[in-house]
XYZ file of C-alpha atoms in Angstrom:
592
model
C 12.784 38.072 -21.038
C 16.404 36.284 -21.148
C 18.494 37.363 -18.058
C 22.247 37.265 -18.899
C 24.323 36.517 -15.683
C 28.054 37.694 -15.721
C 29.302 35.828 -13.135
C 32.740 33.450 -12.896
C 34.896 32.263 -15.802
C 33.530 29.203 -18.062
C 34.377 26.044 -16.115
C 35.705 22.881 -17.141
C 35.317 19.378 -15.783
C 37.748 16.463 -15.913
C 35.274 13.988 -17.430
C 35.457 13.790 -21.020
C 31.695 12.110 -21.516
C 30.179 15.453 -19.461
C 32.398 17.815 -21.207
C 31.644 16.383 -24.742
C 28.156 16.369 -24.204
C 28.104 19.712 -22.735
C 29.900 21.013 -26.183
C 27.525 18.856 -28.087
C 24.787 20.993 -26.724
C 26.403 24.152 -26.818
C 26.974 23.295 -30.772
C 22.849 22.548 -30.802
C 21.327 25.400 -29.603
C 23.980 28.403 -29.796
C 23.935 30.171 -26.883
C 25.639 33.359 -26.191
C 27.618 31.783 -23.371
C 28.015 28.884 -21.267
C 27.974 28.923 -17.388
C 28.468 26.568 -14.971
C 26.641 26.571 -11.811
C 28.372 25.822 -8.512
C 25.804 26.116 -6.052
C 27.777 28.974 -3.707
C 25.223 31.398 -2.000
C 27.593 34.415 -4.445
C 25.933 32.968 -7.395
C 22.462 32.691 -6.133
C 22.103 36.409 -5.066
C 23.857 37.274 -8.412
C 21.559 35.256 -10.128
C 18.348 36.348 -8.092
C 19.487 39.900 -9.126
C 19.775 39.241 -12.298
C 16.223 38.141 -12.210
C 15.004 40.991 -10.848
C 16.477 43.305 -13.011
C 14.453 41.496 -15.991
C 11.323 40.830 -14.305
C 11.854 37.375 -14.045
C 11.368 37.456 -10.190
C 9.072 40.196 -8.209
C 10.764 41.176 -4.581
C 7.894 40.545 -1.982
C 7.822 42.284 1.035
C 11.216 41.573 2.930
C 10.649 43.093 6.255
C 7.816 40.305 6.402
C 8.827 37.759 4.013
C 13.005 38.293 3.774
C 14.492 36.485 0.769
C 11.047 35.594 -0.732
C 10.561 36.393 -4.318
C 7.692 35.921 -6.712
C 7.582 34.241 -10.620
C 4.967 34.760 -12.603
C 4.388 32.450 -15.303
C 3.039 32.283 -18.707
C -0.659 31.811 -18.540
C -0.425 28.682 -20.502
C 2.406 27.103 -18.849
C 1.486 26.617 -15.412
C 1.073 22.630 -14.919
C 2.353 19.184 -15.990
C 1.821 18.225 -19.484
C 0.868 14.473 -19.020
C -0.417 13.985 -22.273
C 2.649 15.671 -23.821
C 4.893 13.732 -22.008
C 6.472 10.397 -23.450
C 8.558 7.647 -22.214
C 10.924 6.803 -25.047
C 11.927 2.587 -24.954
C 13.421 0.762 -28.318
C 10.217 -1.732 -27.591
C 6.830 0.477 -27.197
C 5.571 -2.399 -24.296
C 8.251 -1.684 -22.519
C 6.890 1.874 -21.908
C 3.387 0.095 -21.047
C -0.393 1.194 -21.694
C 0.398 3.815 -18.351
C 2.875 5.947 -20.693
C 2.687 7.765 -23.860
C 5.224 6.189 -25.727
C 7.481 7.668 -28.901
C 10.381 5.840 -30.651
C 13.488 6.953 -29.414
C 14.693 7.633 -32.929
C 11.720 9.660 -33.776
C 11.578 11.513 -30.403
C 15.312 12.842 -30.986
C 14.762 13.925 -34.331
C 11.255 15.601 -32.992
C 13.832 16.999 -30.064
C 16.826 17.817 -32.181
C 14.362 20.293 -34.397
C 13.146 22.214 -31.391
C 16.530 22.510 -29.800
C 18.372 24.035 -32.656
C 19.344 27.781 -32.521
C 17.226 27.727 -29.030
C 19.325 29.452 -26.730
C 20.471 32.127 -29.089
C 20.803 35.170 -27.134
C 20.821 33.397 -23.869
C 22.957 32.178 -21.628
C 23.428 28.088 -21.028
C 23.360 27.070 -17.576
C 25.258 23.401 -16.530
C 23.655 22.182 -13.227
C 25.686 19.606 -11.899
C 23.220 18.278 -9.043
C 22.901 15.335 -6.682
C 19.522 13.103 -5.647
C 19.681 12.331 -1.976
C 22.587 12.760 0.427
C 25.960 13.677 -1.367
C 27.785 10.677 0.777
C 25.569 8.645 0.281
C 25.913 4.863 -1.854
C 21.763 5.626 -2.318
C 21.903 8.752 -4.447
C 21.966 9.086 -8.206
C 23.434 12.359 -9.983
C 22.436 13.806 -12.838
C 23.026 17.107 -14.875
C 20.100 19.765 -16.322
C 21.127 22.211 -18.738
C 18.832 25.045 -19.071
C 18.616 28.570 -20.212
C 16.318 29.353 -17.224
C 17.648 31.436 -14.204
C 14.461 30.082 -12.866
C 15.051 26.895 -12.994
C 18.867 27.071 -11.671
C 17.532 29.138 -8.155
C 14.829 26.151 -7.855
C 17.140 23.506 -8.759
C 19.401 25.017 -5.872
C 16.718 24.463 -3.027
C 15.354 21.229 -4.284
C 18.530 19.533 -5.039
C 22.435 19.175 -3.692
C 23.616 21.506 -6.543
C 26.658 22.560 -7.426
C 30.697 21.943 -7.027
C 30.064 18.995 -4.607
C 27.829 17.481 -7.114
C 30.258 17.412 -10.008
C 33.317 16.397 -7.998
C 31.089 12.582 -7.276
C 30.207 12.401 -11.167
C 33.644 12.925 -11.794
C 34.360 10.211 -9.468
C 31.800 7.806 -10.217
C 31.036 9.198 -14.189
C 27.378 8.193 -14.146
C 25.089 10.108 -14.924
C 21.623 11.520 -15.522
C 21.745 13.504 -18.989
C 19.081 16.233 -18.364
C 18.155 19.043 -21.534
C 15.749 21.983 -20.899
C 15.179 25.254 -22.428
C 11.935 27.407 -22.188
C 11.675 27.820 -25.613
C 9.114 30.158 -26.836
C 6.437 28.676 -24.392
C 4.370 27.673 -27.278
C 1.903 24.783 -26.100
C 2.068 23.657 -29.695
C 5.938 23.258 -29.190
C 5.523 21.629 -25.625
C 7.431 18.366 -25.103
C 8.992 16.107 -22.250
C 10.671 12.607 -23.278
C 12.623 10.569 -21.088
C 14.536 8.105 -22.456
C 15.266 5.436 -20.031
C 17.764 2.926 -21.878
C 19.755 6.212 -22.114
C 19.756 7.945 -18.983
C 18.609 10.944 -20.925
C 15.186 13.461 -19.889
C 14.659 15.902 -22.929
C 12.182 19.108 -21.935
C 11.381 21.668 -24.385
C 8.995 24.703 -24.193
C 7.950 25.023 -20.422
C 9.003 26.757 -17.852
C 6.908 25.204 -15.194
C 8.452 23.274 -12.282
C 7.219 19.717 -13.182
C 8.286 19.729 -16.222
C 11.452 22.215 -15.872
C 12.772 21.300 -13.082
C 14.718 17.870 -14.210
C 15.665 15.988 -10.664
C 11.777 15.898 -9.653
C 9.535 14.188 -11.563
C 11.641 13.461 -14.879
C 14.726 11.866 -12.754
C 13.819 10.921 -8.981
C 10.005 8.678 -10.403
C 10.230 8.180 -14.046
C 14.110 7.562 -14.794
C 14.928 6.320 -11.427
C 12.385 3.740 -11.276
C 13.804 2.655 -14.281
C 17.167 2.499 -13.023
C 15.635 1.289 -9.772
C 14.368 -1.911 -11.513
C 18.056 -3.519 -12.914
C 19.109 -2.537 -9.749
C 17.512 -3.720 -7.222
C 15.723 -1.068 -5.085
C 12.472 0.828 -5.254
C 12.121 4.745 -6.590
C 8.656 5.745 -5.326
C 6.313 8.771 -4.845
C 5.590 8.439 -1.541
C 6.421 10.657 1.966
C 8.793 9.851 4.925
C 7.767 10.519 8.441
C 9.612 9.235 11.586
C 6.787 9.262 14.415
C 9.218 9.220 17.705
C 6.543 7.374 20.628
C 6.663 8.558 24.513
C 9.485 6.073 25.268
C 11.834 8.059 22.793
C 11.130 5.230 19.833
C 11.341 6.540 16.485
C 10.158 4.047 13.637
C 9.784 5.400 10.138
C 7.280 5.142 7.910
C 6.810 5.348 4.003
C 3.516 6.270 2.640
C 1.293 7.041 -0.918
C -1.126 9.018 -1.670
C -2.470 10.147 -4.673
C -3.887 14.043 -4.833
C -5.910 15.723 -2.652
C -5.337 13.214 0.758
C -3.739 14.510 2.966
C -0.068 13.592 2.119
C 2.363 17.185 2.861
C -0.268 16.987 6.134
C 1.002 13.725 7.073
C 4.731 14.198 6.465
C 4.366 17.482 8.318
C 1.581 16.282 10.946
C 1.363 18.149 14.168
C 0.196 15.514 17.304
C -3.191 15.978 19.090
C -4.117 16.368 22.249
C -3.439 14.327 24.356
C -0.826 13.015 22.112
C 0.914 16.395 22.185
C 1.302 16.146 25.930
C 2.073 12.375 26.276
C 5.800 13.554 24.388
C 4.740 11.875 20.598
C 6.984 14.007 18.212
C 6.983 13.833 14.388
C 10.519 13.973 12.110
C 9.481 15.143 8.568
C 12.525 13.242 6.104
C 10.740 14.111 3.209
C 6.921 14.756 1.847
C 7.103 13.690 -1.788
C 9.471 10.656 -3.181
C 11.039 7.801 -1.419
C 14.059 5.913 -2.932
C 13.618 2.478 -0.782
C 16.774 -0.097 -0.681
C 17.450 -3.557 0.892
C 20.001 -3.181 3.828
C 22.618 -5.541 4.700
C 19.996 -6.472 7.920
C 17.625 -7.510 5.843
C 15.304 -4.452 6.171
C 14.376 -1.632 3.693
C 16.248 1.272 4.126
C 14.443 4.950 2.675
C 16.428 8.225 1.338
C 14.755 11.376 0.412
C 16.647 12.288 -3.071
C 15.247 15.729 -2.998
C 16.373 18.837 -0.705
C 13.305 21.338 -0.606
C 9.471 21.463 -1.088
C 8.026 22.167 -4.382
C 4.504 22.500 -2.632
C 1.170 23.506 -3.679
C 0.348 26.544 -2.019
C -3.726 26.929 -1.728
C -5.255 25.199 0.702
C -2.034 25.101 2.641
C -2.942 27.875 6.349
C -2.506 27.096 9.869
C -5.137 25.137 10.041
C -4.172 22.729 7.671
C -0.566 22.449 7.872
C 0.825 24.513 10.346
C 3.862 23.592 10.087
C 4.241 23.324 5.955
C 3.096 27.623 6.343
C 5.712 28.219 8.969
C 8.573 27.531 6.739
C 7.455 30.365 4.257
C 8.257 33.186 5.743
C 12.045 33.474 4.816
C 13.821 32.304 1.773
C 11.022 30.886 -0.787
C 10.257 31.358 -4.109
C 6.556 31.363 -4.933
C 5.114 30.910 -8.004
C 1.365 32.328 -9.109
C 0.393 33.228 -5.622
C -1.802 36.192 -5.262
C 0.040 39.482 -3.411
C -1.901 41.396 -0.683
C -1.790 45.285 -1.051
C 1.168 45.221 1.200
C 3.210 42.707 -0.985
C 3.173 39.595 0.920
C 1.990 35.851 -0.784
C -1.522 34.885 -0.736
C -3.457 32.449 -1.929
C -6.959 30.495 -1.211
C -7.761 29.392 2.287
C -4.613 31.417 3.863
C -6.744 33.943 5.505
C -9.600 36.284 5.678
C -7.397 38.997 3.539
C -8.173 40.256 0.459
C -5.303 40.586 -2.043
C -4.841 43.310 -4.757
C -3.240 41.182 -7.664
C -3.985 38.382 -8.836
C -1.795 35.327 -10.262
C -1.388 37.029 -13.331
C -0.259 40.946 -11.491
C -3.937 42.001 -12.631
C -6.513 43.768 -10.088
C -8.105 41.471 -8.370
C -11.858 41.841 -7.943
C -13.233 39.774 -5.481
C -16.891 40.069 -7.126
C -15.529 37.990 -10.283
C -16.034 34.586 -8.724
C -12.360 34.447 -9.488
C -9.398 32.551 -8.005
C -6.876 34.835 -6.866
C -3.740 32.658 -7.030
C -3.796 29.859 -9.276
C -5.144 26.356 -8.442
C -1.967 25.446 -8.950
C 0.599 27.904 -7.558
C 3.466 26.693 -5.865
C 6.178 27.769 -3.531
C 9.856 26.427 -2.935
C 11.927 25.854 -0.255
C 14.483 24.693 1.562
C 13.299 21.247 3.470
C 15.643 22.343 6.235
C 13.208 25.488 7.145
C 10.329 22.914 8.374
C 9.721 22.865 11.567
C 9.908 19.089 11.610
C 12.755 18.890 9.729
C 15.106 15.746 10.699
C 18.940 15.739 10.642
C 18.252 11.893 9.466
C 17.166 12.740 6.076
C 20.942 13.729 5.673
C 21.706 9.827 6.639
C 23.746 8.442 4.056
C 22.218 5.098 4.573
C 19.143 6.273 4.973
C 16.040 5.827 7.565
C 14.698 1.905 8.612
C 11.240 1.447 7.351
C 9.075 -0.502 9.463
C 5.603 0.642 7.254
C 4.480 1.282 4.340
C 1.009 3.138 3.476
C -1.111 3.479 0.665
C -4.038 5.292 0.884
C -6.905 6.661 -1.183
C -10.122 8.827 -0.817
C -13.222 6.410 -0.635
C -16.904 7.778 0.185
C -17.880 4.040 1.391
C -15.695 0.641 0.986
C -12.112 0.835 1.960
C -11.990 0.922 6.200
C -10.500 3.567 8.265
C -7.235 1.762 8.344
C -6.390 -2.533 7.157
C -3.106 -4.444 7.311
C -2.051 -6.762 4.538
C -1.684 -10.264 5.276
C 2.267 -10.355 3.991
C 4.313 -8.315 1.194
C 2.416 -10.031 -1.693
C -0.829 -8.929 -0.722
C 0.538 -5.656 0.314
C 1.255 -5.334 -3.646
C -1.862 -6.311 -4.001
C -3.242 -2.977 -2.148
C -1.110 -0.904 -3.825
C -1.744 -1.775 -7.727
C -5.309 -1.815 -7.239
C -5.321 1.613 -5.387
C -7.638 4.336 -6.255
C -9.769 7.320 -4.709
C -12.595 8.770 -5.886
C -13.013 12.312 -7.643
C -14.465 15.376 -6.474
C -16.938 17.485 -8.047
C -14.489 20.420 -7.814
C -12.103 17.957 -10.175
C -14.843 16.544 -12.733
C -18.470 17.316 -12.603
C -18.864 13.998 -11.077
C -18.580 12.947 -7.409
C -17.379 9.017 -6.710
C -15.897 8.548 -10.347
C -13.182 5.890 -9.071
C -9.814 5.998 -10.834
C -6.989 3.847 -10.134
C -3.734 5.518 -9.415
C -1.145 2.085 -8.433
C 0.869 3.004 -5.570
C 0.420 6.634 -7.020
C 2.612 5.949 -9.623
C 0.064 6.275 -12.421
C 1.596 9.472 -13.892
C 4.932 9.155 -12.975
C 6.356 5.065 -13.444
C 8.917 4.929 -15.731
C 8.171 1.682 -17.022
C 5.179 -0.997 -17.732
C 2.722 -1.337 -14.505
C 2.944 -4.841 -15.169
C 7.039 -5.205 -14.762
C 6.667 -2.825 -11.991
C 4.601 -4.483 -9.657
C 6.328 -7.761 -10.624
C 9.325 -5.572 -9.396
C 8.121 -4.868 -6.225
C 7.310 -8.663 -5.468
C 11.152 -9.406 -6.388
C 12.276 -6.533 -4.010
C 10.323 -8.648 -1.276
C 11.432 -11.696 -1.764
C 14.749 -10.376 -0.974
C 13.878 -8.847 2.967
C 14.225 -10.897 5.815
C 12.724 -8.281 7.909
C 9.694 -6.567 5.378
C 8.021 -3.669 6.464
C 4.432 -4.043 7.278
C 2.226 -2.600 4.835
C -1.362 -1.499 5.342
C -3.840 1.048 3.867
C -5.668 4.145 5.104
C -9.007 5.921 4.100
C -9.031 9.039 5.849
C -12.262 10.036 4.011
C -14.931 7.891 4.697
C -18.448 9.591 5.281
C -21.763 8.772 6.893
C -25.332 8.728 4.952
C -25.442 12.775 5.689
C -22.316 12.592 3.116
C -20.427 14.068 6.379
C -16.639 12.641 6.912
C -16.902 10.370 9.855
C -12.915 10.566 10.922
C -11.582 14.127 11.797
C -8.065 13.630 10.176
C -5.268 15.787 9.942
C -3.612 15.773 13.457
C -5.658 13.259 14.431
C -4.512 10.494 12.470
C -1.727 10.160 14.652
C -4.440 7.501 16.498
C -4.203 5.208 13.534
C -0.540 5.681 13.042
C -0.164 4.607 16.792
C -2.018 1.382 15.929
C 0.041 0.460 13.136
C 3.378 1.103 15.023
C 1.975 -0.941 17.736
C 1.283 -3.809 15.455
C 4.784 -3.101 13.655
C 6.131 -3.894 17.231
C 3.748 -6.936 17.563
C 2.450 -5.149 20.590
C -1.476 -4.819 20.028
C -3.899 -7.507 18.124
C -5.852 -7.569 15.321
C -9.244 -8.870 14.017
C -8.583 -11.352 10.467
C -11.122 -10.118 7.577
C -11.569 -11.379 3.831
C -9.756 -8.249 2.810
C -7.350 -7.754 5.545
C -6.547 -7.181 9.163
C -8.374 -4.951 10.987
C -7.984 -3.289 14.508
C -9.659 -5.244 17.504
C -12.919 -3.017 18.793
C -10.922 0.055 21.052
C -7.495 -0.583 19.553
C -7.776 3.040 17.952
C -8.216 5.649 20.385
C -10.425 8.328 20.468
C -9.667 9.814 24.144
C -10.070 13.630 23.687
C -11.817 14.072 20.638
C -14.748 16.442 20.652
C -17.277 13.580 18.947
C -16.928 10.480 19.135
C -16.357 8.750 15.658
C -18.898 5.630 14.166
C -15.812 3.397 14.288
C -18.094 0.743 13.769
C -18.975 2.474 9.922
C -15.086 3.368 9.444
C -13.576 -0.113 10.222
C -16.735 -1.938 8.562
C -16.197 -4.829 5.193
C -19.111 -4.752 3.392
C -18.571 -7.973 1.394
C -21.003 -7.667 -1.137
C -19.225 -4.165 -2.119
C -15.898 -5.787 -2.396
C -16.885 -8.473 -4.494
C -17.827 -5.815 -7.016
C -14.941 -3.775 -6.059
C -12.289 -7.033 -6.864
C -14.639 -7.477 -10.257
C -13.282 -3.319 -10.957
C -9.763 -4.128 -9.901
C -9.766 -7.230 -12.495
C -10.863 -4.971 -15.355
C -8.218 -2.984 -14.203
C -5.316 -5.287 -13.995
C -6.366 -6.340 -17.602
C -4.781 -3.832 -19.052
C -1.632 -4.842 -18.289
C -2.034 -8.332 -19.319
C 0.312 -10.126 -20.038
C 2.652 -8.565 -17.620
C 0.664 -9.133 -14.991
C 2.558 -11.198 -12.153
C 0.260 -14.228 -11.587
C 0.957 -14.087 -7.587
C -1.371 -10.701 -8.242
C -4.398 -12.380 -10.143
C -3.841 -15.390 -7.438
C -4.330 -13.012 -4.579
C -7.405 -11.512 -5.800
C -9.155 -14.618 -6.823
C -7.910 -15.558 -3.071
C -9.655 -12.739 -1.075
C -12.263 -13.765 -3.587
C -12.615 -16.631 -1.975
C -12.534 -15.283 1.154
C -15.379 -13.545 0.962
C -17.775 -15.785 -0.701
């Protein structure tokens, strides 16, 4: 149902390449009217009431949950569409074997026929919007048009939206050209192209955040590596955490993570005992992408572009992530949760309750076997309502990075926690990363799949150019951060996890600030550095860990794991920087 919003006269802007686009569109698909968002907190609640006059949103219980509405979306439209989703370069290697790839020329003509007439009978939104700070020299801006009220009130938490927004384009008249409409949410008529030589993300015929929502995905990974690569800096999918020490030191770290380790639980992680006590704090900047950039000091300097969380709800209670369910009790928009019988959000693993819809506003029976909410139900928010919540991920020139992280899920292999020799083999780490599925995911427990620096669905560009863009960013620091990686989820022969995690991988964090600071030693390996025996500490844990197991190099397992990585950097051949195939057949050596 289309939800017409009478709000302010049509605006106008003083750029003549937004304003001729804008009427280009309008001219494609025919709205009724044209509106032009500004961001105020008037045109929200209009546009939230506008919503729930037409169903679009469901009020939720506001004497528990204030401000906290509910979407419910088509039953087929509630994920990415990877395999409908296309980079769109003049040169199809460009796009490399990690993207679908289209012709630009036949993409736009594919686009062009959806788009026409569209919006007939709806109104056209213009979101002017802003990645990252609004001062700052690090942000990129970009404009979505939609015909989605939903997407404008999610656009409005997860971005700096609005009349601030479209006063820098005017200034700077750059920038991101983003087109979206809903269409008639026919999976058969389901398409997302970006089309990096352009500047230009094209989404037709979802609703669903992912591929709706234009500044996430679309702009801040796949366009803005792009950019990110002819100029200079790094657009990445990875979390920012400050971990402030005892002594009042706060060093930042960036870290990846591909699904289902841990990463929202790092960003947002809550210190142990006796950490807790000792005065260790944690300052969340951001818990999904990184734009990274060479300071004048010869460091790398990290923005988060977005504003809000666009989180995956199950699994997320206060034992998890305390402080990730603290921020949803006010002013969220959740989408295919379950409801309790006394309207509040629910979903898997919150509680013991047992709600009375489902995802989809049916009955819920709890005898079906049944998930309530969907797998994959979400909920948006303001990043300013978590409790950890930093005023430095307003910094226009962004946080210091001393790490970087990549980390996987691995059964056996990969050690609790290694440090790369220097930046080059840090790359290293990072294209060959990979975890291992679950039986939940695939049938199959173990199945290793490689996810490079857990970019694999979102890089903009060839895998090959892009790691060979990393080792150029590199060359250029005086001052690199340190870069390790992490395996949170190695288990004993009982197929029991031998490290506790969550909280408790503050201990590991401590180890790699400490070596950061060159203030605690390390033991040299084939693969990597290691922590000395009792570097890591495990003072007030209720079991003691097999460090021994978690920080073990089985060398006879790597050797077939750098014969995997090989196969896997094949693909990419001949983009492959040689300083990559040099560093395996180095650790190679190493190991014997």
């Amino acid at each position: 149902m289309q939800t017409h919003i009478h709000l302010e006269d049509r605006m106008t802007t003083k750029l003549n390449a937004l304003s001729e686009w804008v009427d280009s569109v309008e001219r494609l698909t025919r709205p009724d009217e044209v509106y032009w968002c500004t961001g105020s907190s008037e045109e929200n609640a209009s546009m939230i009431n506008g919503m729930l006059d037409s169903g679009d949103l469901i009020e939720l219980n506001q004497a528990t949950h204030p401000e906290c509405y509910l979407h419910r979306s088509d039953p087929d439209d509630v994920a990415r569409v990877e395999h409908l989703t296309f980079v769109c370069t003049t040169d199809e290697d460009d796009a490399g074997p990690n993207n679908h790839w289209m012709s630009p020329d036949e993409a736009h003509r594919k686009m062009d026929g959806l788009f026409a007439g569209c919006m007939e009978g709806r109104t056209m939104y213009v979101i002017p919007y802003c990645m990252g700070p609004i001062e700052s020299p690090f942000s990129r801006l970009g404009v979505e048009i939609t015909d989605s009220p939903y997407v404008v009130a999610n656009m409005r938490k997860m971005t700096r939206m609005g009349d601030d927004a479209l006063a820098r384009i005017e200034r700077e008249g750059t920038f991101v050209r983003g087109l979206h409409s809903t269409g008639e949410l026919d999976p058969d008529r389901r398409f997302i192209m970006h089309f990096p030589e352009e500047l230009q993300i094209q989404s037709y015929g979802s609703g669903y955040g992912g591929n709706a929502l234009l500044g996430k995905k679309c702009h801040a990974l796949r366009i803005a590596s792009y950019q990110a690569r002819s100029e200079g800096w790094l657009a990445e999918h990875m979390l920012i955490v400050g971990i402030e020490s005892p002594e009042g030191e706060t060093r930042y770290v960036a870290a990846a993570f591909p699904s289902a380790c841990g990463k929202t639980n790092l960003a947002m992680l809550i210190p142990p005992e006796p950490y807790k006590s000792a005065g260790w704090k944690i300052h969340t900047v951001g818990d999904d992408i990184c734009w990274l950039h060479p300071g004048e000091d010869g460091r790398l300097y990290a923005i988060n572009p977005e504003a809000g969380y666009f989180g995956v709800a199950p699994g997320t209670s206060a034992k998890t992530n305390p402080n990730a369910l603290a921020m949803l009790d006010h002013d969220a928009i959740f989408t295919n949760v379950a409801v309790t019988d006394t309207n509040e959000p629910w979903w898997e693993d919150l509680d013991e309750r047992i709600p009375k819809f489902d995802w989809k506003g049916n009955k819920y029976d709890p005898g079906s076997g049944k998930k309530a909410a969907h797998p994959n139900s979400r909920f948006t928010v303001s990043m300013e309502q978590c409790p950890t919540y930093t005023e430095a991920a307003e910094n226009p020139k962004g946080v210091p990075i001393d790490a970087i992280i990549f980390g996987g899920r691995r059964a056996t292999l990969a050690p609790l926690v290694m440090e790369a020799r220097d930046w080059t083999h840090g790359t290293f780490l990072g294209a060959s990363m990979a975890s291992e599925t679950t039986a939940a995911a695939t049938g199959k427990v173990g199945v290793v799949r490689r996810d490079p620096m857990a970019m694999k669905p979102f890089c903009g560009y060839h895998f090959g150019d892009y790691w060979g863009h990393w080792l150029k960013v590199g060359e250029t620091l005086e001052h690199p951060p340190k870069i390790f990686q992490v395996n949170w989820f190695r288990r004993d022969e009982n197929g029991k996890f031998i490290w506790p995690g969550f909280g408790e991988n503050l201990r590991v964090l401590e180890w790699v600030l400490g070596r950061c600071a060159g203030e605690t030693g390390a033991v040299e390996t084939p693969v990597g550095f290691l922590p000395e025996p009792g570097a890591i500490s495990t003072e007030g844990l209720d079991a003691n860990p097999d460090m021994d197991t978690l920080l073990a190099v089985d060398a006879g397992a790597w050797a077939k794991e750098l014969d995997d990585v090989e196969r896997h950097l094949a693909r990419f051949d001949p983009r492959v920087p040689k300083a990559l195939v040099d560093e395996l057949e180095a650790m190679r050596e190493k190991l014997g």
